[in-house]
XYZ file of N, CA and C in Angstrom:
459
model
N 2.186 -7.945 -8.625
C 1.692 -6.406 -9.060
C 2.135 -5.730 -7.643
N 2.229 -4.439 -8.004
C 2.630 -3.288 -7.102
C 1.864 -2.235 -7.286
N 1.530 -1.593 -6.034
C 0.832 -0.115 -6.281
C 1.863 0.729 -6.019
N 2.059 1.562 -6.900
C 3.016 3.002 -6.667
C 2.187 4.155 -6.338
N 2.428 4.366 -5.209
C 1.496 5.689 -4.734
C 2.597 6.882 -4.641
N 2.096 7.877 -5.389
C 2.959 9.174 -5.287
C 2.305 10.325 -4.771
N 2.743 11.026 -3.876
C 2.316 12.362 -3.250
C 3.140 13.480 -3.725
N 2.567 14.291 -4.545
C 3.395 15.203 -5.372
C 2.928 16.696 -5.114
N 3.662 17.777 -5.601
C 3.125 19.160 -5.682
C 1.929 18.980 -6.765
N 0.990 19.935 -6.407
C -0.416 20.086 -7.349
C 0.265 20.489 -8.883
N 1.086 21.494 -8.772
C 1.729 22.325 -10.042
C 2.484 21.326 -10.825
N 3.098 20.099 -10.397
C 3.694 19.122 -11.212
C 2.866 18.168 -11.591
N 1.436 17.811 -11.405
C 0.687 16.776 -11.942
C 0.478 16.483 -13.376
N 0.342 17.822 -14.190
C 0.336 17.597 -15.489
C 1.565 17.170 -16.057
N 2.641 17.553 -15.712
C 4.090 17.195 -16.204
C 4.043 15.539 -15.874
N 3.843 15.104 -14.693
C 3.591 13.654 -14.708
C 2.641 12.772 -15.277
N 1.512 13.263 -15.438
C 0.525 12.604 -16.282
C 1.018 12.565 -17.531
N 1.409 13.661 -18.166
C 1.778 13.698 -19.910
C 3.021 12.521 -19.733
N 3.796 12.721 -18.940
C 5.175 11.512 -19.142
C 4.725 10.316 -18.686
N 3.591 9.873 -17.858
C 3.175 8.593 -17.740
C 2.469 8.195 -19.130
N 1.761 8.914 -19.519
C 0.923 8.436 -20.789
C 1.903 8.307 -21.953
N 2.882 9.183 -22.114
C 3.882 8.897 -23.413
C 4.555 7.815 -22.997
N 4.533 6.879 -21.745
C 5.321 5.775 -21.853
C 4.347 4.500 -21.449
N 3.274 4.683 -21.933
C 1.995 3.413 -21.846
C 1.414 3.481 -20.526
N 1.343 4.469 -19.483
C 0.859 4.206 -18.291
C -0.281 4.892 -18.161
N -1.460 4.369 -18.635
C -2.608 5.490 -18.894
C -3.584 5.480 -17.621
N -3.583 4.176 -17.047
C -4.801 4.018 -15.757
C -3.923 4.525 -14.540
N -4.693 5.340 -13.769
C -4.194 5.967 -12.423
C -5.552 6.526 -11.717
N -5.443 6.543 -10.389
C -6.321 6.999 -9.717
C -5.606 8.478 -9.158
N -6.303 9.607 -9.129
C -5.979 10.747 -8.603
C -6.808 11.522 -7.584
N -6.121 11.620 -6.279
C -6.785 12.345 -5.235
C -6.087 13.537 -4.862
N -6.987 14.714 -4.500
C -6.519 15.945 -3.745
C -6.464 15.505 -2.385
N -5.184 15.777 -1.722
C -5.331 15.307 -0.434
C -4.546 16.802 0.087
N -4.240 16.643 1.579
C -3.450 17.643 2.413
C -2.408 17.268 2.980
N -1.114 17.487 3.308
C -0.275 16.927 4.219
C 1.032 18.055 4.299
N 1.918 17.207 5.261
C 2.977 17.974 5.454
C 4.102 16.923 5.394
N 5.444 17.114 5.405
C 6.561 16.447 5.592
C 7.670 17.128 6.308
N 8.624 16.954 5.827
C 10.117 17.761 6.371
C 9.690 19.041 6.545
N 9.145 19.735 5.569
C 9.001 21.217 5.469
C 8.217 21.845 6.606
N 7.276 21.057 6.880
C 6.413 21.509 8.094
C 5.384 22.517 7.830
N 5.056 22.747 6.762
C 4.074 23.634 6.551
C 5.025 25.226 5.913
N 4.345 26.116 5.628
C 5.012 27.212 5.118
C 4.352 28.522 5.940
N 4.897 29.610 6.113
C 4.600 30.756 6.763
C 4.095 31.817 5.884
N 2.908 32.340 5.719
C 2.345 33.394 4.854
C 2.160 34.707 5.640
N 2.217 35.737 5.036
C 1.928 37.211 5.523
C 0.493 37.440 4.877
N -0.682 37.510 5.805
C -1.923 37.867 5.419
C -2.436 39.016 6.125
N -2.939 40.286 5.574
C -3.270 41.490 6.328
C -2.311 41.993 7.378
N -1.136 41.911 7.199
C -0.109 42.450 8.163
C 0.155 41.518 9.155
N -0.306 40.361 9.211
C 0.176 39.253 10.370
C 0.765 38.251 9.634
N 1.271 37.312 10.121
C 2.007 35.904 9.875
C 0.986 34.942 10.291
N 1.034 34.107 9.157
C -0.097 33.016 9.545
C 0.667 31.662 8.924
N 0.747 30.527 9.774
C 1.314 29.417 9.517
C 0.349 28.185 8.953
N 0.713 27.927 7.565
C -0.144 26.791 6.977
C 0.740 25.462 7.306
N 0.135 24.597 7.965
C 1.042 23.592 8.253
C 0.630 22.229 7.261
N -0.739 22.351 6.706
C -0.900 21.006 5.691
C -1.237 21.595 4.434
N -0.570 21.383 3.498
C -0.306 21.898 2.082
C -1.167 20.879 1.396
N -1.699 21.592 0.318
C -2.460 20.779 -0.930
C -1.536 20.018 -1.630
N -1.655 18.866 -1.951
C -0.994 17.932 -2.618
C -1.609 17.001 -3.637
N -1.243 16.206 -4.545
C -1.925 15.160 -5.102
C -1.208 13.851 -4.807
N -2.191 13.103 -4.815
C -1.734 11.718 -4.935
C -2.314 10.948 -6.144
N -1.319 10.205 -6.572
C -1.383 9.357 -7.841
C -1.162 7.730 -7.271
N -1.974 7.086 -7.643
C -1.995 5.776 -7.709
C -1.962 4.928 -8.830
N -1.203 3.833 -9.033
C -0.745 3.112 -10.282
C -0.460 1.745 -9.916
N -1.077 0.765 -10.354
C -0.994 -0.575 -10.473
C -0.277 -1.276 -11.613
N 0.964 -1.747 -11.194
C 1.893 -2.337 -12.373
C 2.255 -3.578 -11.814
N 2.757 -4.150 -12.907
C 3.427 -5.334 -12.493
C 4.876 -5.341 -12.177
N 5.399 -6.078 -11.430
C 6.782 -6.109 -10.851
C 7.949 -5.608 -11.589
N 7.967 -6.107 -13.055
C 8.946 -5.415 -13.721
C 8.996 -4.125 -14.240
N 7.894 -3.371 -14.051
C 7.391 -2.205 -14.393
C 7.550 -1.138 -13.389
N 7.894 -1.358 -12.090
C 7.932 -0.458 -10.773
C 9.144 0.508 -11.086
N 10.286 0.119 -11.299
C 11.235 1.032 -11.374
C 10.865 2.047 -12.572
N 10.490 1.681 -13.375
C 10.323 2.611 -14.762
C 9.266 3.783 -14.153
N 8.234 3.174 -13.585
C 7.157 4.139 -13.217
C 7.785 5.191 -11.956
N 8.637 4.570 -11.279
C 9.198 5.553 -9.893
C 10.294 6.330 -10.853
N 11.008 6.100 -11.867
C 11.840 7.026 -12.400
C 11.102 8.135 -13.151
N 10.049 7.633 -13.777
C 9.240 8.559 -14.788
C 8.759 9.651 -13.593
N 8.216 9.255 -12.587
C 7.425 10.348 -11.668
C 8.564 11.103 -11.018
N 9.503 10.525 -10.752
C 10.847 11.370 -10.034
C 11.299 12.341 -10.960
N 11.552 12.019 -12.213
C 12.009 13.066 -13.093
C 10.943 14.030 -13.348
N 9.912 13.823 -13.244
C 8.725 14.744 -13.611
C 8.374 15.770 -12.315
N 8.694 15.020 -11.550
C 8.391 16.106 -10.272
C 9.509 16.812 -9.552
N 10.848 16.356 -9.697
C 11.991 16.790 -9.026
C 12.331 18.296 -9.417
N 12.198 19.204 -8.376
C 12.484 20.436 -8.510
C 13.782 20.811 -7.911
N 14.106 20.132 -6.872
C 15.456 20.266 -6.015
C 14.854 20.851 -4.806
N 13.780 21.141 -4.487
C 13.248 22.120 -3.359
C 12.500 21.103 -2.561
N 12.522 21.729 -1.375
C 11.693 20.657 -0.112
C 10.606 20.800 -0.539
N 9.740 19.522 -0.246
C 8.434 19.378 -0.805
C 7.909 18.868 -1.966
N 8.891 18.377 -2.713
C 8.796 17.834 -3.916
C 7.941 16.530 -3.961
N 7.913 15.704 -2.882
C 7.076 14.706 -2.715
C 7.831 13.325 -2.304
N 6.840 12.481 -2.134
C 7.346 11.273 -1.776
C 6.678 9.918 -2.624
N 7.319 8.849 -2.957
C 6.749 7.673 -3.598
C 6.784 6.491 -2.661
N 5.748 5.724 -2.646
C 5.465 4.450 -1.704
C 5.254 3.332 -2.939
N 5.714 2.137 -2.483
C 5.702 0.965 -3.143
C 4.941 -0.034 -2.360
N 3.598 -0.394 -2.670
C 2.871 -1.450 -1.590
C 2.310 -2.513 -2.844
N 2.560 -3.807 -1.995
C 2.301 -5.068 -2.733
C 0.649 -5.126 -2.958
N 0.310 -5.597 -4.154
C -1.010 -5.867 -4.555
C -1.378 -7.530 -4.660
N -2.075 -8.047 -4.080
C -2.178 -9.184 -3.784
C -2.988 -9.859 -5.392
N -4.239 -9.010 -5.673
C -5.109 -9.315 -6.638
C -5.818 -8.175 -6.934
N -6.191 -8.204 -8.177
C -7.010 -7.080 -9.043
C -8.398 -7.565 -9.597
N -9.354 -7.167 -9.412
C -10.451 -7.695 -10.030
C -11.249 -6.721 -10.765
N -11.494 -6.756 -12.248
C -12.147 -5.946 -12.888
C -13.724 -6.299 -12.951
N -14.364 -5.259 -12.433
C -15.654 -5.181 -12.051
C -16.684 -5.642 -13.402
N -16.340 -5.051 -14.239
C -17.382 -5.232 -15.441
C -17.435 -6.472 -15.847
N -16.209 -7.554 -15.830
C -15.875 -8.634 -16.536
C -15.602 -9.763 -15.446
N -15.503 -9.319 -14.214
C -15.078 -10.381 -13.278
C -13.642 -10.903 -13.408
N -13.011 -10.269 -14.336
C -11.645 -10.932 -14.736
C -10.514 -10.731 -13.549
N -10.024 -11.610 -13.090
C -9.126 -11.499 -12.045
C -7.598 -11.341 -12.319
N -6.870 -10.764 -11.890
C -5.462 -10.471 -12.292
C -4.716 -10.856 -10.793
N -3.896 -11.776 -11.052
C -3.115 -12.169 -9.813
C -1.594 -12.380 -10.505
N -0.537 -12.221 -9.652
C 0.747 -12.346 -10.081
C 1.490 -12.507 -8.763
N 2.630 -13.589 -9.065
C 3.056 -13.752 -7.782
C 4.940 -13.479 -8.180
N 5.443 -12.879 -7.183
C 6.609 -12.342 -7.378
C 7.724 -13.496 -8.127
N 8.614 -12.626 -8.728
C 9.592 -13.929 -9.643
C 10.279 -14.455 -8.421
N 10.548 -15.656 -8.520
C 11.522 -16.371 -7.441
C 10.760 -16.680 -6.286
N 9.607 -16.378 -6.218
C 8.630 -16.749 -4.586
C 9.230 -15.670 -3.781
N 9.024 -15.865 -2.739
C 9.150 -15.158 -1.648
C 10.598 -14.760 -1.036
N 11.087 -13.377 -1.201
C 12.510 -13.124 -1.098
C 13.474 -14.134 -1.823
N 13.228 -14.612 -2.732
C 13.914 -15.549 -3.451
C 13.846 -16.967 -2.931
N 13.044 -17.282 -2.328
C 13.077 -18.666 -1.648
C 11.680 -19.089 -2.514
N 11.378 -20.617 -2.489
C 10.139 -20.938 -3.250
C 8.882 -20.555 -2.391
N 8.005 -20.487 -2.713
C 6.650 -20.046 -1.968
C 6.537 -21.456 -1.240
N 6.120 -21.153 -0.024
C 5.612 -22.267 1.249
C 4.581 -23.066 0.503
N 4.458 -24.255 0.878
C 3.312 -25.161 0.320
C 2.294 -24.903 1.396
N 0.961 -24.894 1.020
C -0.123 -24.923 2.119
C -0.400 -26.389 2.270
N -0.517 -26.480 3.726
C -1.032 -27.440 4.344
C -2.480 -27.595 4.887
N -3.219 -28.631 4.520
C -4.684 -28.478 5.287
C -4.504 -29.468 6.375
N -4.762 -29.057 7.643
C -4.617 -29.920 8.874
C -6.022 -30.404 9.120
N -6.288 -31.655 9.154
C -7.489 -32.322 9.800
C -7.245 -33.265 10.780
N -8.177 -33.001 12.013
C -8.484 -33.614 12.974
C -9.017 -35.069 12.891
N -8.730 -35.888 13.657
C -9.433 -37.224 13.622
C -10.569 -36.954 14.678
N -11.486 -37.875 14.747
C -12.691 -37.791 15.938
C -11.850 -38.138 17.116
N -11.060 -39.334 17.218
C -10.438 -39.143 18.590
C -9.629 -38.319 18.954
N -8.755 -37.402 18.086
C -8.128 -36.290 18.678
C -9.020 -35.328 19.036
N -10.269 -35.079 18.618
C -11.380 -34.194 18.991
C -11.967 -34.405 20.421
N -12.175 -35.784 20.688
C -12.164 -36.364 22.134
C -11.565 -35.925 23.127
N -10.013 -36.215 22.481
C -9.026 -35.869 23.719
C -8.851 -34.594 23.909
N -8.998 -33.449 23.151
C -9.253 -32.155 23.578
C -10.427 -31.877 24.382
N -11.318 -32.615 24.093
C -12.508 -32.445 25.013
C -12.203 -32.974 26.486
N -11.670 -34.104 26.482
C -11.280 -34.609 27.697
C -10.268 -33.491 28.458
N -9.319 -33.370 27.846
C -8.129 -32.235 28.517
C -9.080 -31.076 29.174
N -10.054 -30.413 28.436
C -10.843 -29.219 28.802
C -11.653 -29.468 29.936
N -12.245 -30.774 30.101
C -13.022 -31.139 31.261
C -12.320 -31.308 32.474
N -11.239 -31.925 32.170
C -10.016 -32.266 33.222
C -9.390 -31.255 34.026
N -8.916 -30.410 33.120
C -8.543 -29.049 33.520
C -9.412 -28.075 34.231
N -10.673 -28.089 33.995
C -11.600 -27.336 34.585
C -12.057 -28.340 36.128
N -12.025 -29.341 35.945
C -12.266 -30.047 37.205
C -11.074 -29.649 38.382
N -9.622 -29.918 37.863
C -8.414 -29.695 38.762
C -8.600 -28.278 39.181
N -8.861 -27.110 38.394
C -9.005 -25.952 38.903
C -10.277 -25.602 39.956
N -11.489 -26.377 39.799
C -12.385 -26.378 40.805
C -12.089 -26.854 42.224
N -11.207 -27.917 42.098
C -10.408 -28.721 43.232
C -9.819 -27.903 44.203
N -8.896 -27.005 43.484
C -7.772 -25.983 43.875
C -8.510 -24.961 44.536
N -9.566 -24.513 44.041
C -10.234 -23.420 44.417
C -11.121 -23.599 45.905
N -11.504 -24.933 46.172
C -12.404 -25.485 46.994
C -11.509 -25.852 48.239
């Protein structure tokens, strides 16, 4: 699964929400945020003087989707937000390891198709040490501290 995080202009939010719902993407988290990007804010005229506002209001939308639906969500958001002007926003895609539904305890996990970067997923090995190996480590620690004490004295 992936989390698609989009930071957009507030006036474009209703367009994005409607387009996502029409395409079957109903679940989303929406947060009002402030930020700045390449535009570095705007200059306003207020009471005869100029005022620079460098943090502008934005809307952040977070949607968790399956791997095969990421490009579709990105396309929907991009088409709904694009005005061609500076400040249209950014989209970030972040991996999601696990999702747990609190009400039922249901766990959703999905591994990427084809493993990691097209290679099979690495096998997990459990390393266990024997009692003899643990004794050897203890002997090494004691002998090292004795050697360092001899050098100091």
